[in-house]
Coordinates of C-alpha atoms in Angstrom, one line a residue:
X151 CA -16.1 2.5 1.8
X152 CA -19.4 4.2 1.7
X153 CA -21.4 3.9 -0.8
X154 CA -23.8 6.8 -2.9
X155 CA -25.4 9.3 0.0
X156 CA -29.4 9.5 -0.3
X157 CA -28.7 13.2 -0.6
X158 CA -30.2 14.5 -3.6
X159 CA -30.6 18.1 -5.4
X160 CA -32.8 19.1 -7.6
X161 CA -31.4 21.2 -11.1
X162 CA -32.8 22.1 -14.2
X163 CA -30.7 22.1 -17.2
X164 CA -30.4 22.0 -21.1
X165 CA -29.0 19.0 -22.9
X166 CA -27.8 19.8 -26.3
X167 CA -30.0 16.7 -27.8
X168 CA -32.8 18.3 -26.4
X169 CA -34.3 21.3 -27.0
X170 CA -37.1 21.0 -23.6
X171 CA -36.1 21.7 -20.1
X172 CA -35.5 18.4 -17.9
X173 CA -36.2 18.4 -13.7
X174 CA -34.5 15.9 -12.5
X175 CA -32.1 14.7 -8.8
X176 CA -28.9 13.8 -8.6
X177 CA -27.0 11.9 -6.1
X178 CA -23.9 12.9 -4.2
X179 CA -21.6 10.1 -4.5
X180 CA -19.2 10.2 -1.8
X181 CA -17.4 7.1 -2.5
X182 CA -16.2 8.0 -5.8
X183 CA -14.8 11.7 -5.7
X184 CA -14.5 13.8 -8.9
X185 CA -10.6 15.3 -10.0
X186 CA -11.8 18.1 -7.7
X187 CA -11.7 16.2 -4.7
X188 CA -15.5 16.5 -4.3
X189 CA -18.1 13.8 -3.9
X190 CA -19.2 13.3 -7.4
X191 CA -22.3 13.4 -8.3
X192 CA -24.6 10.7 -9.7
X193 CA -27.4 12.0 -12.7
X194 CA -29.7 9.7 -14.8
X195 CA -29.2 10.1 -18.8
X196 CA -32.5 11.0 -20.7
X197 CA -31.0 10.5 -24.0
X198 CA -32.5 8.5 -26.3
X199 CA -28.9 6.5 -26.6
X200 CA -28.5 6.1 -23.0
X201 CA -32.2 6.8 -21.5
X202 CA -31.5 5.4 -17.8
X203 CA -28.2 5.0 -17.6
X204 CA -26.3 6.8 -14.5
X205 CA -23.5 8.6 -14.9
X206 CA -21.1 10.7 -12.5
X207 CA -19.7 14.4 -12.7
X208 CA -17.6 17.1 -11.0
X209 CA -20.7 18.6 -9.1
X210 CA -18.8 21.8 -9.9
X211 CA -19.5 21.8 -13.4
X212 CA -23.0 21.8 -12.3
X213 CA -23.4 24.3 -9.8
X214 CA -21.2 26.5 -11.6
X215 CA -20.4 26.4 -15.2
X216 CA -17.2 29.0 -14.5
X217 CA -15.5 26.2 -12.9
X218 CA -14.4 23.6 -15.6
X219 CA -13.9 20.2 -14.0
X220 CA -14.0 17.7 -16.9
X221 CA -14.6 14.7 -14.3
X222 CA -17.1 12.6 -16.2
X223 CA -17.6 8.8 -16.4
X224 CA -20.7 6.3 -16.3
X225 CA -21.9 4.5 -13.5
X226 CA -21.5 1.0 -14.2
X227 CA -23.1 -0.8 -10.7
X228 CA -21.0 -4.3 -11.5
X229 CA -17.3 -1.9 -11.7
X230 CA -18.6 -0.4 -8.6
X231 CA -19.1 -3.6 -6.7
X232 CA -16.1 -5.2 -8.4
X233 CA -13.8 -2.1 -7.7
X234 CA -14.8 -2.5 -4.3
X235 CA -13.7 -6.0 -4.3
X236 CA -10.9 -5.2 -5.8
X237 CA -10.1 -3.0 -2.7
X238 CA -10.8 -5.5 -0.4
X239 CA -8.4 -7.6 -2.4
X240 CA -5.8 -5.4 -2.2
X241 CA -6.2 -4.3 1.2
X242 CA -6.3 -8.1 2.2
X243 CA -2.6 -8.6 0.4
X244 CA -1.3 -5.4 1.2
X245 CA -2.1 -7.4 4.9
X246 CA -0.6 -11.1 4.1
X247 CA 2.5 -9.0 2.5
X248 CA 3.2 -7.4 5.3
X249 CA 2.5 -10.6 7.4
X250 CA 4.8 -12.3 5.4
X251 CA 7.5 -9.6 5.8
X252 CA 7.4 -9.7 9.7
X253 CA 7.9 -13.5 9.7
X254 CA 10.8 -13.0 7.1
X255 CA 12.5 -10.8 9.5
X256 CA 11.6 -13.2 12.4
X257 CA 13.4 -15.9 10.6
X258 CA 16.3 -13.6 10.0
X259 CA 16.4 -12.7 13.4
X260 CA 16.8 -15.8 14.5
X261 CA 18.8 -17.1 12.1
X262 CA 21.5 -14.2 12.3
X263 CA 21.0 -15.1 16.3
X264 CA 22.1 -18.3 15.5
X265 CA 25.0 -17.5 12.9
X266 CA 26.3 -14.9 15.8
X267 CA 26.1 -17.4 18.7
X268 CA 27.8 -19.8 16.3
X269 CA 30.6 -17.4 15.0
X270 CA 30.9 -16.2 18.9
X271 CA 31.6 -19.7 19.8
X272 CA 34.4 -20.3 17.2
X273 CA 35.9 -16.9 18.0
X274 CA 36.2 -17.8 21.8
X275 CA 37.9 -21.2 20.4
X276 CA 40.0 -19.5 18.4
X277 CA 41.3 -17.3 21.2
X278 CA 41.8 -20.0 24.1
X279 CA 44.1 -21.5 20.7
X280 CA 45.6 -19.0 20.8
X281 CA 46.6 -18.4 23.5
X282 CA 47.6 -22.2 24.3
X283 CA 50.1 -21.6 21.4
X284 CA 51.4 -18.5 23.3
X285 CA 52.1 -20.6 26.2
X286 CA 53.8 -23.2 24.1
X287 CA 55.8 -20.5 22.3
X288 CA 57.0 -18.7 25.8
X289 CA 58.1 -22.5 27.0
X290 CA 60.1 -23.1 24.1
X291 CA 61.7 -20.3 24.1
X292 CA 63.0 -20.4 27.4
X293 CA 64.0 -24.0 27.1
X294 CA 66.2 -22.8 24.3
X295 CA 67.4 -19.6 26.4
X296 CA 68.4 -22.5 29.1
X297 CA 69.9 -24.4 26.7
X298 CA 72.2 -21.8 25.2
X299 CA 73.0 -21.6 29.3
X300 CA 74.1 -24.5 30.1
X301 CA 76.6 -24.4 26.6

């Protein structure tokens, strides 16, 4: 995944704890997209209960206050690095799942191989039984027809 673009913009805006104007850049974040769809983008608090800390937003509700994205969260760099392990994670079983599934089916496959060559065996058995008892059944019967000949 890619990480936060070195694109920057510059925008100056109000805070409601503040009453001066504050210059400052942003970051387009294009591995975290806002509820928009949009690369989020990543802006530095000046508050004096966060001063420094990053957080992400809708760059809609930037660039235009008539669109009302609510997408908001903080940047915390360890989520970020361990969401992206996380990913990895999951993208690593997601693999050894499907792995697992394709040797599950090999060992069906041969195993319903072997049941079928098995059952295909006792089936031919069964029929040359068959039709041994046939034969027997034809002989008797026409040593009894003879029989009932000669009386």
């Amino acid at each position: 995944m890619a990480g936060p673009s070195n694109a920057s913009s510059s925008s100056t805006y109000t805070s409601n704890t503040r009453s001066k104007k504050i210059k400052s850049k942003s970051k387009l974040d294009f591995a975290n997209p806002c509820d928009c769809g949009y690369p989020s983008r990543i802006w530095t608090s000046t508050t004096k209960d966060n001063p420094g800390k990053e957080f992400r937003v809708c760059p809609n509700s930037t660039d235009n206050p008539e669109i009302k994205c609510k997408f908001w969260e903080w940047v915390n760099e360890e989520d970020t690095v361990n969401k992206k392990k996380r990913d990895e994670v999951r993208a690593q079983s997601c693999e050894v799942r499907a792995q697992s599934c394709e040797v599950r089916i090999a060992i069906m496959d041969h195993d319903f191989n072997i049941y079928k060559k098995k059952t295909d065996e006792e089936f031919d058995k069964i029929i040359r039984k068959i039709s041994s008892l046939k034969t027997y059944v034809i002989v008797l019967f026409m040593l009894f027809v003879v029989s009932l000949l000669r009386a």
